[in-house]
Structures are given as structure tokens and as C-alpha cells.
């Protein structure tokens, strides 16, 4: 198993160029195609005088969005490097909807972190939460100012269930080649989650792996991040938990904390 097509969200924020370089490095390593995506809906006309005025406004608004999409495409191409198969997919559509649609033909989706202390969203920006919940693909969430991911020291935050199982399977291309893999479980029932079985499974795939049972002093999310920093991890793998309510996704506490605070790249599956 590998990655044949990596999809990266492109926006006009400061962190986007680093994210593209990181995704390009992964595509080069795994000999994958890198697909860049950016989208925005055309703003509706305002203060319309007549049908002709509405048509003119809509045409002008669409031209402005296309111009910004061209700018995003130029930035995407400028950060690819050499020897890479690429595809640029702009659209006049909702950014999340467009990325989720393209994810049907992707093995990995790369998006930026939306932390409380991060820069304000810019044009074409995509929040990771809805993509995680809707794409049906593994999502790599990249913090700002990270432009390379080796995946040499990986923490697998294990909570037995379909999301975590899918995340581990999706991360196998990283886990097989990592120098160290730490399978960690938290909480009073940590030893009942099957972490040792997962470690054995990963060892059969060639991973150098150890199991750890953690008792959270603060929250499970904080304990996982503390462990990752203590072991100088550069990749966190875990399941993403959430449910839909009133047409919006409500994320689980650990999922939300990791999405907002993780200083390392996080590969997650719902």
C-alpha cells in the first residue's frame, strides 16, 4: 500500500506555501501525483438595479474569484520543486465541498491547522474539521511553518474503534519506514484497548514499535501532546471522532484539542 494521489488544500494564507512544499515532498517520496485544490463561491450581486446590472455584477465577481484562483495556482506551481506529476484543480464552488469532492480520487488529503492562536483564515482557506468528517479519506493536518515531514518518530494515539483502525492502516506507508513508533493509550481502561495487539500488528509490517499506557493528569489530548513532544515526534496518528448536529459537525474533545493545538503533523481518519 502507498499513496498514488495526494490532494493538498491551497489558499492565500502565509502558511500555504509551506504546506504545498510539504505535500510535494511527500508526493516525491511516495512517487505520487500531487493535486492542488482551491475554490470559492462567487458572491451574489448586491443592490441590484435591474437584471442587466445583476448579470454585470455576477460577471465581475466571478472574474475577481478567477483572478485570485490564478494567484493561488501560481503559488502552488512555485513551491513544487522538480520531478513531480501534478494537477491543479480550481473551482467556483464552496472550498470544503470542492475538496471533499476531489477526495474521492485521493489517498491522502493535506490541510492546514486551524488553531486558536493561528493566523486568521484567508481566501480559499479550508477548516480541517468538516473535511475530516466528510471526505472519507485520511487527512493530514499541518501546523504553520512546517515544510517537511519525514515521519521518523511517530506516535499512534490508540483508542479502539473504526476511526483509529482506519488511521493506522492509512499511515502504514509512514509507519513501515519510521525509526520509532510509539503506540499510546490513555485513561483508566488503557490496558483494555488492545494497544499491544496493534503494536504486534505494526511490528509484522516491519515497524520498530513500543507500547505505552498513559494516565492523564489534565486531559487525554494534553497527555498525548505532552508524550509526543517528550519523544520529539514529528507525526501523530489517531482516529477522529465527531457527530453531526443541526447540519454542523461537533467534534470530540480529544479530536478538537489535537486539531487546534498539535505542534506536529497529525494524520487522522473518521
PDB file of C-alpha atoms in Angstrom:
ATOM      1  CA  UNK A   1       0.000   0.000   0.000  1.00  0.00           C
ATOM      2  CA  UNK A   2       1.159   3.517  -0.801  1.00  0.00           C
ATOM      3  CA  UNK A   3      -0.143   6.912  -1.861  1.00  0.00           C
ATOM      4  CA  UNK A   4      -0.792   7.350  -5.586  1.00  0.00           C
ATOM      5  CA  UNK A   5      -2.513  10.739  -5.376  1.00  0.00           C
ATOM      6  CA  UNK A   6      -2.024  13.321  -2.635  1.00  0.00           C
ATOM      7  CA  UNK A   7      -4.522  16.191  -2.514  1.00  0.00           C
ATOM      8  CA  UNK A   8      -3.464  19.468  -0.901  1.00  0.00           C
ATOM      9  CA  UNK A   9      -5.669  22.430   0.001  1.00  0.00           C
ATOM     10  CA  UNK A  10      -4.241  25.692  -1.350  1.00  0.00           C
ATOM     11  CA  UNK A  11      -5.196  29.129  -0.059  1.00  0.00           C
ATOM     12  CA  UNK A  12      -3.724  32.627   0.001  1.00  0.00           C
ATOM     13  CA  UNK A  13      -2.558  32.486   3.625  1.00  0.00           C
ATOM     14  CA  UNK A  14       1.070  32.682   4.732  1.00  0.00           C
ATOM     15  CA  UNK A  15       1.192  29.004   5.726  1.00  0.00           C
ATOM     16  CA  UNK A  16       0.034  27.713   2.347  1.00  0.00           C
ATOM     17  CA  UNK A  17       3.434  27.733   0.619  1.00  0.00           C
ATOM     18  CA  UNK A  18       4.994  25.631   3.401  1.00  0.00           C
ATOM     19  CA  UNK A  19       2.053  23.209   3.210  1.00  0.00           C
ATOM     20  CA  UNK A  20       2.486  22.817  -0.549  1.00  0.00           C
ATOM     21  CA  UNK A  21       6.228  22.160  -0.148  1.00  0.00           C
ATOM     22  CA  UNK A  22       5.481  19.533   2.499  1.00  0.00           C
ATOM     23  CA  UNK A  23       2.874  17.843   0.294  1.00  0.00           C
ATOM     24  CA  UNK A  24       5.240  17.994  -2.692  1.00  0.00           C
ATOM     25  CA  UNK A  25       7.960  16.306  -0.636  1.00  0.00           C
ATOM     26  CA  UNK A  26       5.558  13.500   0.288  1.00  0.00           C
ATOM     27  CA  UNK A  27       4.419  13.088  -3.317  1.00  0.00           C
ATOM     28  CA  UNK A  28       8.032  12.853  -4.434  1.00  0.00           C
ATOM     29  CA  UNK A  29       8.870  10.296  -1.731  1.00  0.00           C
ATOM     30  CA  UNK A  30       5.873   8.083  -2.465  1.00  0.00           C
ATOM     31  CA  UNK A  31       6.045   8.655  -6.254  1.00  0.00           C
ATOM     32  CA  UNK A  32       2.524  10.077  -6.168  1.00  0.00           C
ATOM     33  CA  UNK A  33       0.712  12.709  -8.175  1.00  0.00           C
ATOM     34  CA  UNK A  34       0.166  15.938  -6.245  1.00  0.00           C
ATOM     35  CA  UNK A  35      -3.195  17.583  -6.828  1.00  0.00           C
ATOM     36  CA  UNK A  36      -3.678  21.169  -5.658  1.00  0.00           C
ATOM     37  CA  UNK A  37      -7.192  22.447  -4.980  1.00  0.00           C
ATOM     38  CA  UNK A  38      -8.676  25.867  -4.321  1.00  0.00           C
ATOM     39  CA  UNK A  39     -12.245  27.093  -4.593  1.00  0.00           C
ATOM     40  CA  UNK A  40     -14.623  29.863  -3.645  1.00  0.00           C
ATOM     41  CA  UNK A  41     -18.250  30.583  -4.413  1.00  0.00           C
ATOM     42  CA  UNK A  42     -18.986  33.679  -6.483  1.00  0.00           C
ATOM     43  CA  UNK A  43     -20.509  36.388  -4.233  1.00  0.00           C
ATOM     44  CA  UNK A  44     -24.108  37.231  -5.030  1.00  0.00           C
ATOM     45  CA  UNK A  45     -24.864  40.629  -6.611  1.00  0.00           C
ATOM     46  CA  UNK A  46     -25.879  43.373  -4.194  1.00  0.00           C
ATOM     47  CA  UNK A  47     -28.052  46.470  -4.551  1.00  0.00           C
ATOM     48  CA  UNK A  48     -29.201  45.308  -7.977  1.00  0.00           C
ATOM     49  CA  UNK A  49     -30.944  47.910 -10.177  1.00  0.00           C
ATOM     50  CA  UNK A  50     -32.137  45.540 -12.901  1.00  0.00           C
ATOM     51  CA  UNK A  51     -31.409  42.162 -14.464  1.00  0.00           C
ATOM     52  CA  UNK A  52     -28.589  43.613 -16.575  1.00  0.00           C
ATOM     53  CA  UNK A  53     -26.924  45.102 -13.515  1.00  0.00           C
ATOM     54  CA  UNK A  54     -27.193  41.728 -11.755  1.00  0.00           C
ATOM     55  CA  UNK A  55     -25.547  39.981 -14.707  1.00  0.00           C
ATOM     56  CA  UNK A  56     -22.721  42.558 -14.810  1.00  0.00           C
ATOM     57  CA  UNK A  57     -22.083  42.232 -11.081  1.00  0.00           C
ATOM     58  CA  UNK A  58     -22.052  38.450 -11.259  1.00  0.00           C
ATOM     59  CA  UNK A  59     -19.603  38.515 -14.167  1.00  0.00           C
ATOM     60  CA  UNK A  60     -17.317  40.970 -12.339  1.00  0.00           C
ATOM     61  CA  UNK A  61     -17.440  38.920  -9.125  1.00  0.00           C
ATOM     62  CA  UNK A  62     -16.617  35.719 -10.990  1.00  0.00           C
ATOM     63  CA  UNK A  63     -13.675  37.420 -12.709  1.00  0.00           C
ATOM     64  CA  UNK A  64     -12.269  38.533  -9.344  1.00  0.00           C
ATOM     65  CA  UNK A  65     -12.525  34.995  -7.925  1.00  0.00           C
ATOM     66  CA  UNK A  66     -10.856  33.537 -11.043  1.00  0.00           C
ATOM     67  CA  UNK A  67      -8.049  36.081 -10.728  1.00  0.00           C
ATOM     68  CA  UNK A  68      -7.456  35.051  -7.108  1.00  0.00           C
ATOM     69  CA  UNK A  69      -7.569  31.362  -8.119  1.00  0.00           C
ATOM     70  CA  UNK A  70      -4.885  32.063 -10.712  1.00  0.00           C
ATOM     71  CA  UNK A  71      -2.788  33.645  -7.963  1.00  0.00           C
ATOM     72  CA  UNK A  72      -3.215  30.518  -5.832  1.00  0.00           C
ATOM     73  CA  UNK A  73      -2.260  28.350  -8.809  1.00  0.00           C
ATOM     74  CA  UNK A  74       0.895  30.382  -9.369  1.00  0.00           C
ATOM     75  CA  UNK A  75       1.864  29.935  -5.723  1.00  0.00           C
ATOM     76  CA  UNK A  76       1.166  26.178  -5.975  1.00  0.00           C
ATOM     77  CA  UNK A  77       3.421  25.793  -9.013  1.00  0.00           C
ATOM     78  CA  UNK A  78       6.177  27.921  -7.471  1.00  0.00           C
ATOM     79  CA  UNK A  79       6.571  25.576  -4.478  1.00  0.00           C
ATOM     80  CA  UNK A  80       6.609  22.167  -6.167  1.00  0.00           C
ATOM     81  CA  UNK A  81      10.253  21.586  -6.997  1.00  0.00           C
ATOM     82  CA  UNK A  82      11.375  19.283  -9.784  1.00  0.00           C
ATOM     83  CA  UNK A  83      10.333  15.846 -10.980  1.00  0.00           C
ATOM     84  CA  UNK A  84       6.714  15.765  -9.867  1.00  0.00           C
ATOM     85  CA  UNK A  85       3.435  14.826 -11.517  1.00  0.00           C
ATOM     86  CA  UNK A  86       0.876  17.483 -10.648  1.00  0.00           C
ATOM     87  CA  UNK A  87      -2.699  18.531 -11.279  1.00  0.00           C
ATOM     88  CA  UNK A  88      -4.237  21.938 -10.489  1.00  0.00           C
ATOM     89  CA  UNK A  89      -7.983  21.917  -9.767  1.00  0.00           C
ATOM     90  CA  UNK A  90      -9.577  25.335  -9.122  1.00  0.00           C
ATOM     91  CA  UNK A  91     -13.347  25.796  -8.969  1.00  0.00           C
ATOM     92  CA  UNK A  92     -16.122  28.302  -8.425  1.00  0.00           C
ATOM     93  CA  UNK A  93     -17.611  26.349  -5.526  1.00  0.00           C
ATOM     94  CA  UNK A  94     -17.550  26.063  -1.762  1.00  0.00           C
ATOM     95  CA  UNK A  95     -13.973  25.345  -0.582  1.00  0.00           C
ATOM     96  CA  UNK A  96     -14.926  22.404   1.658  1.00  0.00           C
ATOM     97  CA  UNK A  97     -17.345  20.951  -0.882  1.00  0.00           C
ATOM     98  CA  UNK A  98     -14.734  21.124  -3.651  1.00  0.00           C
ATOM     99  CA  UNK A  99     -12.010  19.491  -1.553  1.00  0.00           C
ATOM    100  CA  UNK A 100     -14.343  16.743  -0.331  1.00  0.00           C
ATOM    101  CA  UNK A 101     -15.455  16.052  -3.904  1.00  0.00           C
ATOM    102  CA  UNK A 102     -11.854  15.743  -5.109  1.00  0.00           C
ATOM    103  CA  UNK A 103     -11.019  13.466  -2.172  1.00  0.00           C
ATOM    104  CA  UNK A 104     -12.946  10.681  -3.918  1.00  0.00           C
ATOM    105  CA  UNK A 105      -9.828  10.152  -6.063  1.00  0.00           C
ATOM    106  CA  UNK A 106      -7.160  10.827  -3.411  1.00  0.00           C
ATOM    107  CA  UNK A 107      -5.279   8.578  -0.985  1.00  0.00           C
ATOM    108  CA  UNK A 108      -4.326  11.397   1.391  1.00  0.00           C
ATOM    109  CA  UNK A 109      -5.731  14.907   1.891  1.00  0.00           C
ATOM    110  CA  UNK A 110      -3.415  17.620   3.251  1.00  0.00           C
ATOM    111  CA  UNK A 111      -4.933  20.661   5.002  1.00  0.00           C
ATOM    112  CA  UNK A 112      -3.722  23.389   7.346  1.00  0.00           C
ATOM    113  CA  UNK A 113      -4.253  23.553  11.094  1.00  0.00           C
ATOM    114  CA  UNK A 114      -6.876  25.976  12.429  1.00  0.00           C
ATOM    115  CA  UNK A 115      -5.577  26.686  15.931  1.00  0.00           C
ATOM    116  CA  UNK A 116      -6.899  29.390  18.189  1.00  0.00           C
ATOM    117  CA  UNK A 117      -3.501  31.152  18.001  1.00  0.00           C
ATOM    118  CA  UNK A 118      -3.001  30.644  14.260  1.00  0.00           C
ATOM    119  CA  UNK A 119      -3.406  33.345  11.641  1.00  0.00           C
ATOM    120  CA  UNK A 120      -6.913  34.318  10.619  1.00  0.00           C
ATOM    121  CA  UNK A 121      -8.297  32.338   7.659  1.00  0.00           C
ATOM    122  CA  UNK A 122      -7.536  33.745   4.215  1.00  0.00           C
ATOM    123  CA  UNK A 123      -9.232  33.370   0.851  1.00  0.00           C
ATOM    124  CA  UNK A 124      -9.844  29.702  -0.137  1.00  0.00           C
ATOM    125  CA  UNK A 125      -8.959  28.537   3.379  1.00  0.00           C
ATOM    126  CA  UNK A 126     -10.474  25.177   4.423  1.00  0.00           C
ATOM    127  CA  UNK A 127     -11.098  24.199   8.080  1.00  0.00           C
ATOM    128  CA  UNK A 128      -9.877  20.646   8.780  1.00  0.00           C
ATOM    129  CA  UNK A 129     -12.846  19.507  10.886  1.00  0.00           C
ATOM    130  CA  UNK A 130     -15.522  19.279   8.168  1.00  0.00           C
ATOM    131  CA  UNK A 131     -13.024  17.743   5.735  1.00  0.00           C
ATOM    132  CA  UNK A 132     -12.155  15.059   8.287  1.00  0.00           C
ATOM    133  CA  UNK A 133     -15.796  14.261   8.898  1.00  0.00           C
ATOM    134  CA  UNK A 134     -16.953  14.268   5.273  1.00  0.00           C
ATOM    135  CA  UNK A 135     -14.078  13.255   2.983  1.00  0.00           C
ATOM    136  CA  UNK A 136     -13.935   9.552   3.853  1.00  0.00           C
ATOM    137  CA  UNK A 137     -10.154   9.720   3.389  1.00  0.00           C
ATOM    138  CA  UNK A 138      -7.178  10.086   5.730  1.00  0.00           C
ATOM    139  CA  UNK A 139      -6.450  13.745   6.396  1.00  0.00           C
ATOM    140  CA  UNK A 140      -3.016  15.127   7.260  1.00  0.00           C
ATOM    141  CA  UNK A 141      -3.350  18.324   9.324  1.00  0.00           C
ATOM    142  CA  UNK A 142      -0.241  20.502   9.016  1.00  0.00           C
ATOM    143  CA  UNK A 143       0.629  23.238  11.546  1.00  0.00           C
ATOM    144  CA  UNK A 144       2.046  26.550  10.266  1.00  0.00           C
ATOM    145  CA  UNK A 145       5.756  26.849   9.489  1.00  0.00           C
ATOM    146  CA  UNK A 146       6.315  23.128   8.826  1.00  0.00           C
ATOM    147  CA  UNK A 147       7.515  22.418   5.289  1.00  0.00           C
ATOM    148  CA  UNK A 148       8.908  18.902   5.629  1.00  0.00           C
ATOM    149  CA  UNK A 149       7.588  15.659   7.102  1.00  0.00           C
ATOM    150  CA  UNK A 150       9.890  12.685   7.406  1.00  0.00           C
ATOM    151  CA  UNK A 151       7.743  10.665   9.808  1.00  0.00           C
ATOM    152  CA  UNK A 152      10.763   9.256  11.601  1.00  0.00           C
ATOM    153  CA  UNK A 153       9.243   9.338  15.113  1.00  0.00           C
ATOM    154  CA  UNK A 154       5.529   8.548  15.131  1.00  0.00           C
ATOM    155  CA  UNK A 155       3.022   8.472  17.978  1.00  0.00           C
ATOM    156  CA  UNK A 156      -0.103   6.387  17.403  1.00  0.00           C
ATOM    157  CA  UNK A 157      -2.799   7.622  19.821  1.00  0.00           C
ATOM    158  CA  UNK A 158      -4.838   4.457  20.070  1.00  0.00           C
ATOM    159  CA  UNK A 159      -8.497   4.255  21.087  1.00  0.00           C
ATOM    160  CA  UNK A 160     -10.005   1.036  19.797  1.00  0.00           C
ATOM    161  CA  UNK A 161     -12.680   1.688  17.190  1.00  0.00           C
ATOM    162  CA  UNK A 162     -13.146   2.085  13.428  1.00  0.00           C
ATOM    163  CA  UNK A 163     -11.589   5.607  13.172  1.00  0.00           C
ATOM    164  CA  UNK A 164      -8.338   4.559  14.881  1.00  0.00           C
ATOM    165  CA  UNK A 165      -8.171   1.312  12.890  1.00  0.00           C
ATOM    166  CA  UNK A 166      -8.578   3.217   9.629  1.00  0.00           C
ATOM    167  CA  UNK A 167      -5.958   5.779  10.681  1.00  0.00           C
ATOM    168  CA  UNK A 168      -3.367   3.099  11.420  1.00  0.00           C
ATOM    169  CA  UNK A 169      -3.987   1.406   8.068  1.00  0.00           C
ATOM    170  CA  UNK A 170      -3.791   4.751   6.260  1.00  0.00           C
ATOM    171  CA  UNK A 171      -0.499   5.597   7.991  1.00  0.00           C
ATOM    172  CA  UNK A 172       1.274   2.329   7.111  1.00  0.00           C
ATOM    173  CA  UNK A 173       3.450   3.955   4.413  1.00  0.00           C
ATOM    174  CA  UNK A 174       4.885   6.166   7.176  1.00  0.00           C
ATOM    175  CA  UNK A 175       4.911   3.565   9.944  1.00  0.00           C
ATOM    176  CA  UNK A 176       6.867   0.955   7.985  1.00  0.00           C
ATOM    177  CA  UNK A 177       9.783   3.349   7.487  1.00  0.00           C
ATOM    178  CA  UNK A 178       9.733   5.193  10.826  1.00  0.00           C
ATOM    179  CA  UNK A 179      12.724   4.951  13.160  1.00  0.00           C
ATOM    180  CA  UNK A 180      10.422   4.691  16.191  1.00  0.00           C
ATOM    181  CA  UNK A 181       6.668   4.112  16.555  1.00  0.00           C
ATOM    182  CA  UNK A 182       5.005   4.599  19.941  1.00  0.00           C
ATOM    183  CA  UNK A 183       1.501   3.172  20.423  1.00  0.00           C
ATOM    184  CA  UNK A 184      -0.043   5.061  23.342  1.00  0.00           C
ATOM    185  CA  UNK A 185      -3.363   4.628  25.117  1.00  0.00           C
ATOM    186  CA  UNK A 186      -4.752   6.854  27.842  1.00  0.00           C
ATOM    187  CA  UNK A 187      -7.291   6.594  30.627  1.00  0.00           C
ATOM    188  CA  UNK A 188      -8.246   4.071  33.287  1.00  0.00           C
ATOM    189  CA  UNK A 189      -9.078   1.434  30.650  1.00  0.00           C
ATOM    190  CA  UNK A 190      -5.868   1.941  28.648  1.00  0.00           C
ATOM    191  CA  UNK A 191      -4.782  -1.693  29.020  1.00  0.00           C
ATOM    192  CA  UNK A 192      -8.144  -2.893  27.680  1.00  0.00           C
ATOM    193  CA  UNK A 193      -7.922  -1.004  24.359  1.00  0.00           C
ATOM    194  CA  UNK A 194      -5.770  -3.576  22.558  1.00  0.00           C
ATOM    195  CA  UNK A 195      -2.723  -1.352  22.099  1.00  0.00           C
ATOM    196  CA  UNK A 196      -0.330  -4.298  22.457  1.00  0.00           C
ATOM    197  CA  UNK A 197      -2.144  -6.130  19.658  1.00  0.00           C
ATOM    198  CA  UNK A 198      -1.782  -3.064  17.446  1.00  0.00           C
ATOM    199  CA  UNK A 199       1.932  -2.871  18.242  1.00  0.00           C
ATOM    200  CA  UNK A 200       2.338  -6.533  17.287  1.00  0.00           C
ATOM    201  CA  UNK A 201       0.454  -5.891  14.045  1.00  0.00           C
ATOM    202  CA  UNK A 202       2.727  -2.963  13.181  1.00  0.00           C
ATOM    203  CA  UNK A 203       5.834  -5.000  14.009  1.00  0.00           C
ATOM    204  CA  UNK A 204       4.669  -7.575  11.456  1.00  0.00           C
ATOM    205  CA  UNK A 205       4.703  -4.754   8.934  1.00  0.00           C
ATOM    206  CA  UNK A 206       8.321  -4.024   9.831  1.00  0.00           C
ATOM    207  CA  UNK A 207       7.817  -1.121  12.225  1.00  0.00           C
ATOM    208  CA  UNK A 208      10.067  -0.564  15.239  1.00  0.00           C
ATOM    209  CA  UNK A 209       7.327  -0.184  17.834  1.00  0.00           C
ATOM    210  CA  UNK A 210       6.732   0.116  21.578  1.00  0.00           C
ATOM    211  CA  UNK A 211       3.537   0.307  23.663  1.00  0.00           C
ATOM    212  CA  UNK A 212       2.816   2.869  26.388  1.00  0.00           C
ATOM    213  CA  UNK A 213      -0.094   3.212  28.835  1.00  0.00           C
ATOM    214  CA  UNK A 214      -0.631   6.799  29.957  1.00  0.00           C
ATOM    215  CA  UNK A 215      -2.630   8.204  32.849  1.00  0.00           C
ATOM    216  CA  UNK A 216      -3.769  11.713  32.001  1.00  0.00           C
ATOM    217  CA  UNK A 217      -3.098  14.395  34.615  1.00  0.00           C
ATOM    218  CA  UNK A 218      -5.023  17.036  32.637  1.00  0.00           C
ATOM    219  CA  UNK A 219      -6.916  15.832  29.547  1.00  0.00           C
ATOM    220  CA  UNK A 220      -6.259  12.862  27.286  1.00  0.00           C
ATOM    221  CA  UNK A 221      -5.433  15.255  24.455  1.00  0.00           C
ATOM    222  CA  UNK A 222      -2.946  17.203  26.558  1.00  0.00           C
ATOM    223  CA  UNK A 223      -1.287  13.967  27.711  1.00  0.00           C
ATOM    224  CA  UNK A 224      -0.927  12.723  24.131  1.00  0.00           C
ATOM    225  CA  UNK A 225       0.650  16.026  23.053  1.00  0.00           C
ATOM    226  CA  UNK A 226       2.967  16.019  26.078  1.00  0.00           C
ATOM    227  CA  UNK A 227       4.116  12.489  25.220  1.00  0.00           C
ATOM    228  CA  UNK A 228       4.642  13.421  21.552  1.00  0.00           C
ATOM    229  CA  UNK A 229       6.785  16.419  22.484  1.00  0.00           C
ATOM    230  CA  UNK A 230       8.745  14.451  25.078  1.00  0.00           C
ATOM    231  CA  UNK A 231       9.662  11.865  22.418  1.00  0.00           C
ATOM    232  CA  UNK A 232      10.346  14.513  19.752  1.00  0.00           C
ATOM    233  CA  UNK A 233       7.663  13.043  17.476  1.00  0.00           C
ATOM    234  CA  UNK A 234       7.120  14.541  14.045  1.00  0.00           C
ATOM    235  CA  UNK A 235       3.863  12.704  13.251  1.00  0.00           C
ATOM    236  CA  UNK A 236       0.773  11.869  15.281  1.00  0.00           C
ATOM    237  CA  UNK A 237      -1.677   9.199  14.051  1.00  0.00           C
ATOM    238  CA  UNK A 238      -5.168   8.867  15.525  1.00  0.00           C
ATOM    239  CA  UNK A 239      -8.854   8.410  14.840  1.00  0.00           C
ATOM    240  CA  UNK A 240     -11.117  11.452  14.629  1.00  0.00           C
ATOM    241  CA  UNK A 241     -14.407  11.393  16.499  1.00  0.00           C
ATOM    242  CA  UNK A 242     -17.463  13.571  15.994  1.00  0.00           C
ATOM    243  CA  UNK A 243     -21.143  13.595  15.129  1.00  0.00           C
ATOM    244  CA  UNK A 244     -23.489  15.740  13.088  1.00  0.00           C
ATOM    245  CA  UNK A 245     -25.941  18.071  14.821  1.00  0.00           C
ATOM    246  CA  UNK A 246     -28.105  20.713  13.175  1.00  0.00           C
ATOM    247  CA  UNK A 247     -26.124  20.378   9.925  1.00  0.00           C
ATOM    248  CA  UNK A 248     -22.829  21.069  11.722  1.00  0.00           C
ATOM    249  CA  UNK A 249     -20.139  18.707  12.923  1.00  0.00           C
ATOM    250  CA  UNK A 250     -19.497  18.517  16.652  1.00  0.00           C
ATOM    251  CA  UNK A 251     -16.001  17.138  17.270  1.00  0.00           C
ATOM    252  CA  UNK A 252     -14.975  15.013  20.237  1.00  0.00           C
ATOM    253  CA  UNK A 253     -12.865  16.669  22.917  1.00  0.00           C
ATOM    254  CA  UNK A 254      -9.567  14.943  22.090  1.00  0.00           C
ATOM    255  CA  UNK A 255     -10.091  15.398  18.339  1.00  0.00           C
ATOM    256  CA  UNK A 256     -10.809  19.114  18.782  1.00  0.00           C
ATOM    257  CA  UNK A 257      -7.806  19.620  21.073  1.00  0.00           C
ATOM    258  CA  UNK A 258      -5.399  17.900  18.688  1.00  0.00           C
ATOM    259  CA  UNK A 259      -6.739  19.836  15.689  1.00  0.00           C
ATOM    260  CA  UNK A 260      -6.252  23.151  17.478  1.00  0.00           C
ATOM    261  CA  UNK A 261      -3.061  22.573  19.458  1.00  0.00           C
ATOM    262  CA  UNK A 262      -0.889  19.853  17.941  1.00  0.00           C
ATOM    263  CA  UNK A 263       2.574  21.262  17.104  1.00  0.00           C
ATOM    264  CA  UNK A 264       3.284  18.270  14.848  1.00  0.00           C
ATOM    265  CA  UNK A 265       1.533  16.968  11.754  1.00  0.00           C
ATOM    266  CA  UNK A 266      -1.483  14.799  12.575  1.00  0.00           C
ATOM    267  CA  UNK A 267      -2.773  12.040  10.297  1.00  0.00           C
ATOM    268  CA  UNK A 268      -6.405  11.398  11.207  1.00  0.00           C
ATOM    269  CA  UNK A 269      -9.366   9.350   9.959  1.00  0.00           C
ATOM    270  CA  UNK A 270     -13.059   9.485  10.767  1.00  0.00           C
TER     271      UNK A 270
END
